[in-house]
XYZ file of C-alpha atoms in Angstrom:
470
model
C -11.190 -26.771 13.658
C -13.432 -25.834 10.726
C -16.122 -24.316 12.958
C -13.566 -22.398 15.018
C -11.890 -21.057 11.880
C -15.261 -20.057 10.433
C -16.122 -18.175 13.640
C -12.756 -16.372 13.638
C -13.157 -15.444 9.968
C -16.680 -14.116 10.542
C -15.371 -12.028 13.451
C -12.671 -10.594 11.208
C -15.204 -9.828 8.481
C -17.555 -8.141 10.972
C -14.754 -5.942 12.319
C -13.792 -4.891 8.793
C -17.369 -4.100 7.825
C -17.800 -2.050 10.991
C -14.550 -0.220 10.291
C -15.641 0.553 6.719
C -18.357 3.018 7.794
C -18.085 6.720 7.008
C -17.180 8.760 3.959
C -13.975 8.334 2.017
C -10.965 9.990 3.588
C -8.413 12.041 1.656
C -6.315 9.297 0.031
C -9.349 7.217 -0.912
C -11.204 10.235 -2.291
C -8.323 11.434 -4.452
C -8.063 7.928 -5.906
C -11.767 8.106 -6.800
C -11.333 11.511 -8.447
C -8.331 10.303 -10.453
C -10.257 7.260 -11.635
C -13.115 9.498 -12.770
C -10.674 11.619 -14.765
C -9.016 8.553 -16.302
C -12.436 7.425 -17.609
C -11.307 3.999 -18.932
C -9.474 0.959 -17.549
C -6.598 1.673 -19.919
C -6.462 5.230 -18.619
C -5.884 3.885 -15.120
C -2.565 2.451 -16.334
C -1.574 5.264 -18.691
C -3.157 8.493 -17.463
C -2.934 8.312 -13.641
C 0.777 8.784 -13.095
C 0.611 9.324 -9.364
C 1.796 7.425 -6.309
C -1.808 7.457 -5.078
C -2.813 5.182 -7.969
C -3.069 1.622 -6.669
C -3.943 0.104 -10.019
C -6.092 -2.903 -9.109
C -7.959 -0.895 -6.501
C -8.450 1.853 -9.095
C -9.915 -0.718 -11.476
C -12.325 -1.771 -8.738
C -13.332 1.858 -8.214
C -13.956 2.189 -11.952
C -16.210 -0.884 -11.875
C -18.165 0.505 -8.909
C -18.583 3.906 -10.568
C -17.979 7.442 -9.374
C -20.162 8.338 -6.411
C -20.693 4.708 -5.389
C -21.304 4.074 -1.666
C -18.085 3.927 0.385
C -18.837 0.346 1.446
C -18.904 -0.751 -2.202
C -15.638 1.041 -2.945
C -14.039 -0.607 0.082
C -15.396 -4.069 -0.721
C -12.204 -5.229 -2.482
C -10.124 -4.478 0.597
C -12.724 -6.044 2.883
C -12.773 -9.232 0.807
C -9.002 -9.524 0.469
C -8.477 -8.522 4.092
C -10.826 -11.288 5.210
C -9.054 -13.719 2.890
C -5.741 -12.969 4.628
C -7.221 -14.582 7.745
C -7.662 -17.840 5.837
C -4.189 -17.644 4.291
C -2.691 -17.019 7.740
C -4.521 -20.142 8.903
C -3.134 -22.075 5.929
C 0.400 -20.963 6.815
C -0.106 -22.056 10.406
C -1.789 -25.315 9.395
C 1.494 -26.531 7.928
C 2.516 -27.068 11.555
C -0.775 -27.908 13.324
C -4.433 -26.978 13.713
C -3.479 -25.035 16.841
C -1.024 -22.921 14.861
C -3.680 -22.324 12.206
C -6.247 -21.008 14.679
C -3.790 -18.769 16.546
C -2.537 -17.221 13.302
C -6.100 -16.698 12.062
C -7.125 -15.057 15.339
C -4.231 -12.596 15.303
C -4.854 -11.553 11.698
C -8.607 -11.349 12.270
C -8.393 -8.760 15.041
C -5.075 -6.951 14.504
C -5.996 -3.222 14.302
C -3.580 -2.454 11.473
C -5.008 -5.333 9.436
C -8.581 -4.287 10.188
C -7.941 -0.639 9.315
C -6.157 -1.212 6.010
C -8.491 -4.117 5.334
C -11.474 -1.774 5.277
C -10.432 1.240 3.215
C -10.483 1.743 -0.542
C -6.757 1.379 -1.075
C -4.458 -1.288 -2.482
C -2.633 -2.303 0.680
C -4.730 -5.318 1.556
C -4.835 -6.858 -1.949
C -1.049 -6.453 -1.942
C -0.751 -8.109 1.456
C -2.961 -11.009 0.385
C -0.719 -11.661 -2.628
C 2.379 -11.469 -0.432
C 0.984 -13.808 2.217
C -0.037 -16.304 -0.443
C 3.539 -16.244 -1.739
C 4.778 -16.931 1.803
C 2.403 -19.898 2.047
C 3.521 -21.318 -1.311
C 7.234 -20.903 -0.596
C 6.951 -22.393 2.874
C 5.064 -25.412 1.535
C 7.519 -25.882 -1.339
C 10.549 -25.720 0.942
C 8.906 -28.106 3.427
C 8.432 -30.610 0.603
C 12.216 -30.570 0.037
C 11.667 -29.162 -3.473
C 10.195 -32.449 -4.657
C 6.919 -30.887 -5.735
C 6.331 -28.964 -8.948
C 8.241 -25.677 -8.938
C 5.782 -22.812 -8.333
C 7.603 -20.403 -10.654
C 4.600 -19.018 -12.513
C 2.340 -18.884 -9.482
C 4.902 -16.747 -7.688
C 5.277 -14.500 -10.729
C 1.512 -14.070 -11.062
C 1.152 -13.207 -7.378
C 4.044 -10.752 -7.580
C 2.363 -9.044 -10.528
C -0.977 -8.781 -8.731
C 0.704 -7.555 -5.574
C 2.766 -4.902 -7.339
C -0.209 -3.607 -9.289
C -2.053 -3.434 -5.959
C 0.692 -1.440 -4.234
C 4.318 -1.008 -5.242
C 5.599 -1.509 -1.683
C 5.094 -5.196 -2.527
C 8.712 -4.981 -3.685
C 9.811 -4.965 -0.020
C 8.155 -8.325 0.490
C 9.643 -9.735 -2.701
C 13.126 -8.847 -1.464
C 12.485 -10.603 1.863
C 11.129 -13.725 0.132
C 14.080 -13.817 -2.271
C 16.546 -13.688 0.612
C 14.612 -16.414 2.450
C 14.667 -18.752 -0.560
C 18.349 -18.095 -1.294
C 19.406 -18.904 2.284
C 17.162 -21.975 2.513
C 18.569 -23.440 -0.705
C 22.144 -22.567 0.297
C 21.658 -24.589 3.478
C 20.766 -27.624 1.365
C 23.040 -27.375 -1.667
C 26.487 -26.200 -2.703
C 26.665 -22.496 -3.506
C 26.542 -22.873 -7.291
C 23.588 -25.278 -7.182
C 21.713 -23.088 -4.689
C 22.249 -19.990 -6.845
C 21.083 -21.776 -9.987
C 17.957 -23.092 -8.261
C 17.127 -19.690 -6.773
C 17.392 -18.054 -10.180
C 15.360 -20.811 -11.807
C 12.563 -20.424 -9.255
C 12.458 -16.617 -9.165
C 13.407 -15.570 -12.692
C 9.755 -15.217 -13.821
C 9.070 -13.160 -10.663
C 12.061 -10.915 -11.378
C 10.911 -10.413 -14.963
C 7.347 -9.699 -13.820
C 8.608 -7.166 -11.280
C 10.672 -5.388 -13.918
C 7.687 -5.393 -16.282
C 5.350 -3.821 -13.714
C 7.819 -1.074 -12.880
C 8.382 -0.621 -16.608
C 4.659 -0.069 -17.176
C 4.306 2.338 -14.254
C 7.455 4.354 -14.849
C 7.159 4.174 -18.645
C 3.650 5.646 -18.579
C 4.902 8.419 -16.294
C 7.907 9.110 -18.512
C 5.800 9.771 -21.618
C 3.166 11.810 -19.780
C 3.350 15.637 -19.673
C 3.535 15.683 -15.875
C 5.832 12.733 -15.199
C 5.414 10.746 -12.005
C 3.580 12.820 -9.422
C 3.717 12.403 -5.685
C 1.175 13.618 -3.145
C 2.289 15.041 0.170
C 6.015 14.339 0.475
C 7.714 14.597 3.852
C 11.508 14.380 3.967
C 13.085 11.585 5.985
C 13.080 12.161 9.726
C 14.442 9.642 12.251
C 11.904 10.843 14.827
C 8.973 10.498 12.411
C 10.104 7.054 11.304
C 10.571 5.977 14.915
C 7.041 7.118 15.727
C 5.698 5.225 12.697
C 7.445 2.047 13.845
C 6.001 2.409 17.346
C 2.554 2.908 15.822
C 3.032 -0.109 13.573
C 3.977 -2.343 16.486
C 1.192 -1.001 18.697
C -1.442 -1.323 15.979
C -0.307 -4.855 15.178
C -0.988 -6.217 18.656
C -3.693 -3.976 20.104
C -1.501 -1.445 21.886
C -2.956 1.792 20.507
C -4.635 2.683 23.795
C -1.763 1.471 25.972
C 0.866 3.744 27.566
C 3.926 4.444 25.428
C 6.152 2.186 27.538
C 4.025 -0.815 26.570
C 5.215 -0.467 22.963
C 8.765 -0.681 24.296
C 7.974 -3.868 26.199
C 6.303 -5.365 23.121
C 9.313 -4.414 20.988
C 11.631 -6.169 23.443
C 9.333 -9.188 23.317
C 9.475 -9.226 19.530
C 13.267 -8.995 19.725
C 13.374 -12.003 22.040
C 11.025 -13.876 19.713
C 13.379 -13.158 16.818
C 16.325 -14.454 18.846
C 14.370 -17.612 19.664
C 13.496 -18.321 16.036
C 17.039 -17.559 14.827
C 18.509 -19.940 17.390
C 16.428 -22.725 15.892
C 18.399 -22.240 12.660
C 15.261 -22.346 10.539
C 15.539 -20.635 7.121
C 12.239 -18.792 7.678
C 14.076 -16.783 10.355
C 15.754 -14.921 7.497
C 12.338 -13.775 6.255
C 11.415 -12.527 9.724
C 14.737 -10.714 10.122
C 14.495 -9.102 6.681
C 10.903 -7.991 7.255
C 11.114 -6.832 10.864
C 14.697 -5.533 11.046
C 15.974 -5.258 7.482
C 13.125 -3.159 6.064
C 13.242 -0.348 8.663
C 17.036 -0.394 8.675
C 17.217 -0.204 4.882
C 14.741 2.671 4.660
C 16.644 4.522 7.387
C 20.011 4.051 5.673
C 18.551 5.253 2.369
C 16.740 8.090 4.174
C 13.520 7.409 2.287
C 10.879 10.115 2.644
C 7.303 9.601 3.833
C 8.431 6.832 6.181
C 6.622 8.548 9.024
C 3.520 6.522 8.105
C 2.905 3.041 9.584
C 1.545 1.677 6.281
C 5.090 1.649 4.867
C 5.841 -1.134 7.333
C 2.965 -3.504 6.625
C 5.518 -6.177 5.705
C 7.002 -5.830 9.197
C 3.533 -6.102 10.751
C 2.769 -9.239 8.741
C 6.013 -10.845 9.885
C 5.429 -9.844 13.529
C 1.982 -11.449 13.512
C 3.235 -14.656 11.878
C 6.156 -14.819 14.305
C 3.942 -14.266 17.355
C 1.431 -16.822 16.087
C 4.210 -19.367 15.684
C 5.683 -18.876 19.162
C 2.366 -18.526 21.017
C 0.986 -21.661 19.366
C 4.206 -23.485 20.278
C 3.775 -22.267 23.855
C 0.194 -23.528 24.013
C 1.528 -27.010 23.382
C 4.143 -26.890 26.156
C 3.984 -27.723 29.865
C 1.454 -26.039 32.165
C 3.315 -22.821 33.082
C 4.350 -21.951 29.542
C 0.909 -22.880 28.258
C -0.734 -20.558 30.807
C 1.574 -17.627 29.977
C 1.001 -18.127 26.239
C -2.751 -18.257 26.776
C -2.707 -15.028 28.800
C -0.593 -13.212 26.176
C -2.832 -14.402 23.339
C -6.040 -13.459 25.170
C -4.604 -10.039 26.037
C -3.625 -9.332 22.427
C -7.032 -10.411 21.105
C -9.022 -8.441 23.698
C -6.869 -5.306 23.352
C -7.012 -5.522 19.556
C -10.807 -5.737 19.495
C -10.953 -2.789 21.875
C -8.718 -0.762 19.529
C -10.747 -1.875 16.496
C -13.986 -0.607 18.002
C -12.417 2.613 19.253
C -10.827 3.424 15.896
C -13.931 2.434 13.948
C -16.049 4.880 15.960
C -14.038 7.765 14.466
C -14.845 6.651 10.882
C -11.521 8.078 9.608
C -12.812 11.606 10.175
C -15.933 10.891 8.048
C -16.097 13.810 5.624
C -19.533 12.513 4.658
C -20.733 14.160 7.859
C -19.838 17.553 6.355
C -22.123 16.903 3.390
C -24.919 15.802 5.722
C -24.532 18.956 7.834
C -24.634 21.235 4.785
C -27.636 19.396 3.370
C -29.477 19.788 6.678
C -29.124 23.581 6.469
C -29.550 23.924 2.722
C -30.983 20.828 1.000
C -31.137 22.555 -2.400
C -27.339 22.826 -2.673
C -24.570 25.059 -1.396
C -21.100 26.485 -1.894
C -18.276 25.665 0.502
C -15.029 27.605 0.834
C -11.814 25.641 1.442
C -8.401 26.963 2.351
C -6.418 23.957 1.142
C -6.392 21.629 -1.875
C -6.560 18.498 0.273
C -10.291 18.371 1.189
C -11.568 19.114 -2.321
C -11.657 15.445 -3.318
C -13.407 14.292 -0.146
C -16.084 16.966 -0.523
C -16.587 16.231 -4.219
C -16.863 12.492 -3.702
C -19.114 12.855 -0.661
C -21.444 15.168 -2.574
C -21.515 12.798 -5.561
C -22.396 9.867 -3.309
C -25.415 11.749 -1.896
C -26.342 13.464 -5.164
C -25.982 16.783 -3.370
C -25.338 19.904 -5.537
C -22.134 21.330 -4.060
C -19.790 23.975 -5.407
C -16.291 24.280 -3.969
C -14.550 27.667 -3.872
C -10.969 28.497 -2.973
C -11.267 32.314 -3.168
C -13.580 35.079 -1.961
C -16.436 36.100 -1.910
C -17.656 34.385 1.232
C -19.550 31.134 0.678
C -22.363 29.702 2.783
C -19.990 27.208 4.391
C -16.299 27.008 5.286
C -14.336 23.747 5.543
C -11.024 23.881 7.426
C -8.406 21.187 7.885
C -7.054 21.066 11.429
C -3.686 19.946 12.691
C -3.894 16.641 14.530
C -5.826 17.113 17.783
C -5.806 20.922 17.351
C -8.859 22.696 18.796
C -11.430 24.271 16.472
C -12.354 27.900 17.135
C -16.027 28.529 17.791
C -16.025 31.339 15.207
C -13.649 32.335 12.400
C -13.564 35.160 9.875
C -12.965 34.625 6.172
C -13.591 37.024 3.291
C -14.916 39.632 5.768
C -17.625 37.211 6.896
C -17.982 35.582 10.292
C -18.554 31.827 10.410
C -19.910 29.768 13.304
C -18.752 26.238 14.079
C -21.090 23.439 12.966
C -19.175 20.200 13.372
C -15.695 18.878 14.189
C -14.420 15.421 13.261
C -11.247 13.684 14.371
C -9.089 11.247 12.460
C -8.358 7.690 13.451
C -4.736 6.999 14.365
C -3.926 5.180 11.125
C -6.131 7.004 8.607
C -8.050 10.234 8.210
C -7.756 13.975 8.756
C -9.021 16.303 11.498
C -11.408 18.927 10.102
C -14.091 21.442 11.039
C -17.111 22.770 9.140
C -18.450 26.289 9.671
C -21.618 28.039 8.502
C -21.766 31.731 7.637
C -23.249 33.712 10.495
C -26.226 35.031 8.513
C -27.258 31.532 7.395
C -30.457 30.356 9.137
C -30.027 27.594 11.676
C -32.046 25.177 9.534
C -33.671 25.505 6.131
C -34.921 22.008 5.597
C -34.289 18.338 6.107
C -31.191 16.711 4.714
C -31.773 14.295 1.853
C -31.276 10.674 2.701
């Protein structure tokens, strides 16, 4: 088992390293700019009052330094994303070695885990903390509560997870419900309530303290809590995000739309199967896969058109599939064969999606800096028509040490950077500030991260002035 697990983990690490190529995309780059402005570790907690501040990831960016290579800035996510493979194996190992290897394989190749496990954001450190909590709770409940109560370990993990990304609170709610139901099945109501409170009180206090720090710092700042792009709740957008989440969990990004429907039905049947077994962990799966989307829809929460809001659901789907597929591999011949085919299909399709998405490099704004440097290695000015790309251009130029000025108004600059709507064509020439620009390069986003953009050069700029700096 050890050799097989090592091979699976190395595969997961390789996929994440391959996915980490390319310049920082918009969200990553704005985090880097905010960290530069904060200047100190304390400033990360007190001066960056923005939903784009994932505190522990911001601390990592501060340690790496402004203008550090993208791979270095993404190293925290790569490390924690790879560690989730081992934690998934540990969760599965509580049943058997077979369960451990199946769980590890699914987490190693799942496109959503690979993508968020290779970008400079706080989602994967958060998910590692959450999965470790799942492992601890499952082991404690399996021991019939006879082992030492993991109160402070759960509180510490909750703190780390929340400071990584505040959507950790969704996972904490699901775990709390799981524990409460499991203890209620074993004890009278008053005893179960008392034990639940005893176990989770430090976690509740830690959660309140983290939100107190974040919201308190925002309350005393001149700007208050700031939010980036905010999109009002839309059932259609949320439905699309859920389809994307399911597809990117099991390697269905390149499949026809109806495949996501079939997979969703399969997940529903898997939920029914686990609920019928009357196992308390079924409550966690229900809360994560059904309760989270339903709750966000009822509350009409904005920005839920993005799959990353449903990482808890993806985690639960992968653990649930690992459990049932590993069970199937231990059954009679027909069920074993079907389980093997489903598992092989998911792994192969996931790797295919990983490689396809990685090739896009999240739109790779670093390519814009390289193109400008190829035409004018001594430095240039680029005109932008939107605030969004300023951070990516600044960070990309800092990484290369390229002298770049960014303008938002006329007169015409040597270069023009335009954001494009998703999959929108780029015109071969455009006019800005009475100057005609010719198209140099177009880059397309990956499905989970990135922005479509085009770079233009002013028509009177020579085709090539020199070689781009390395």
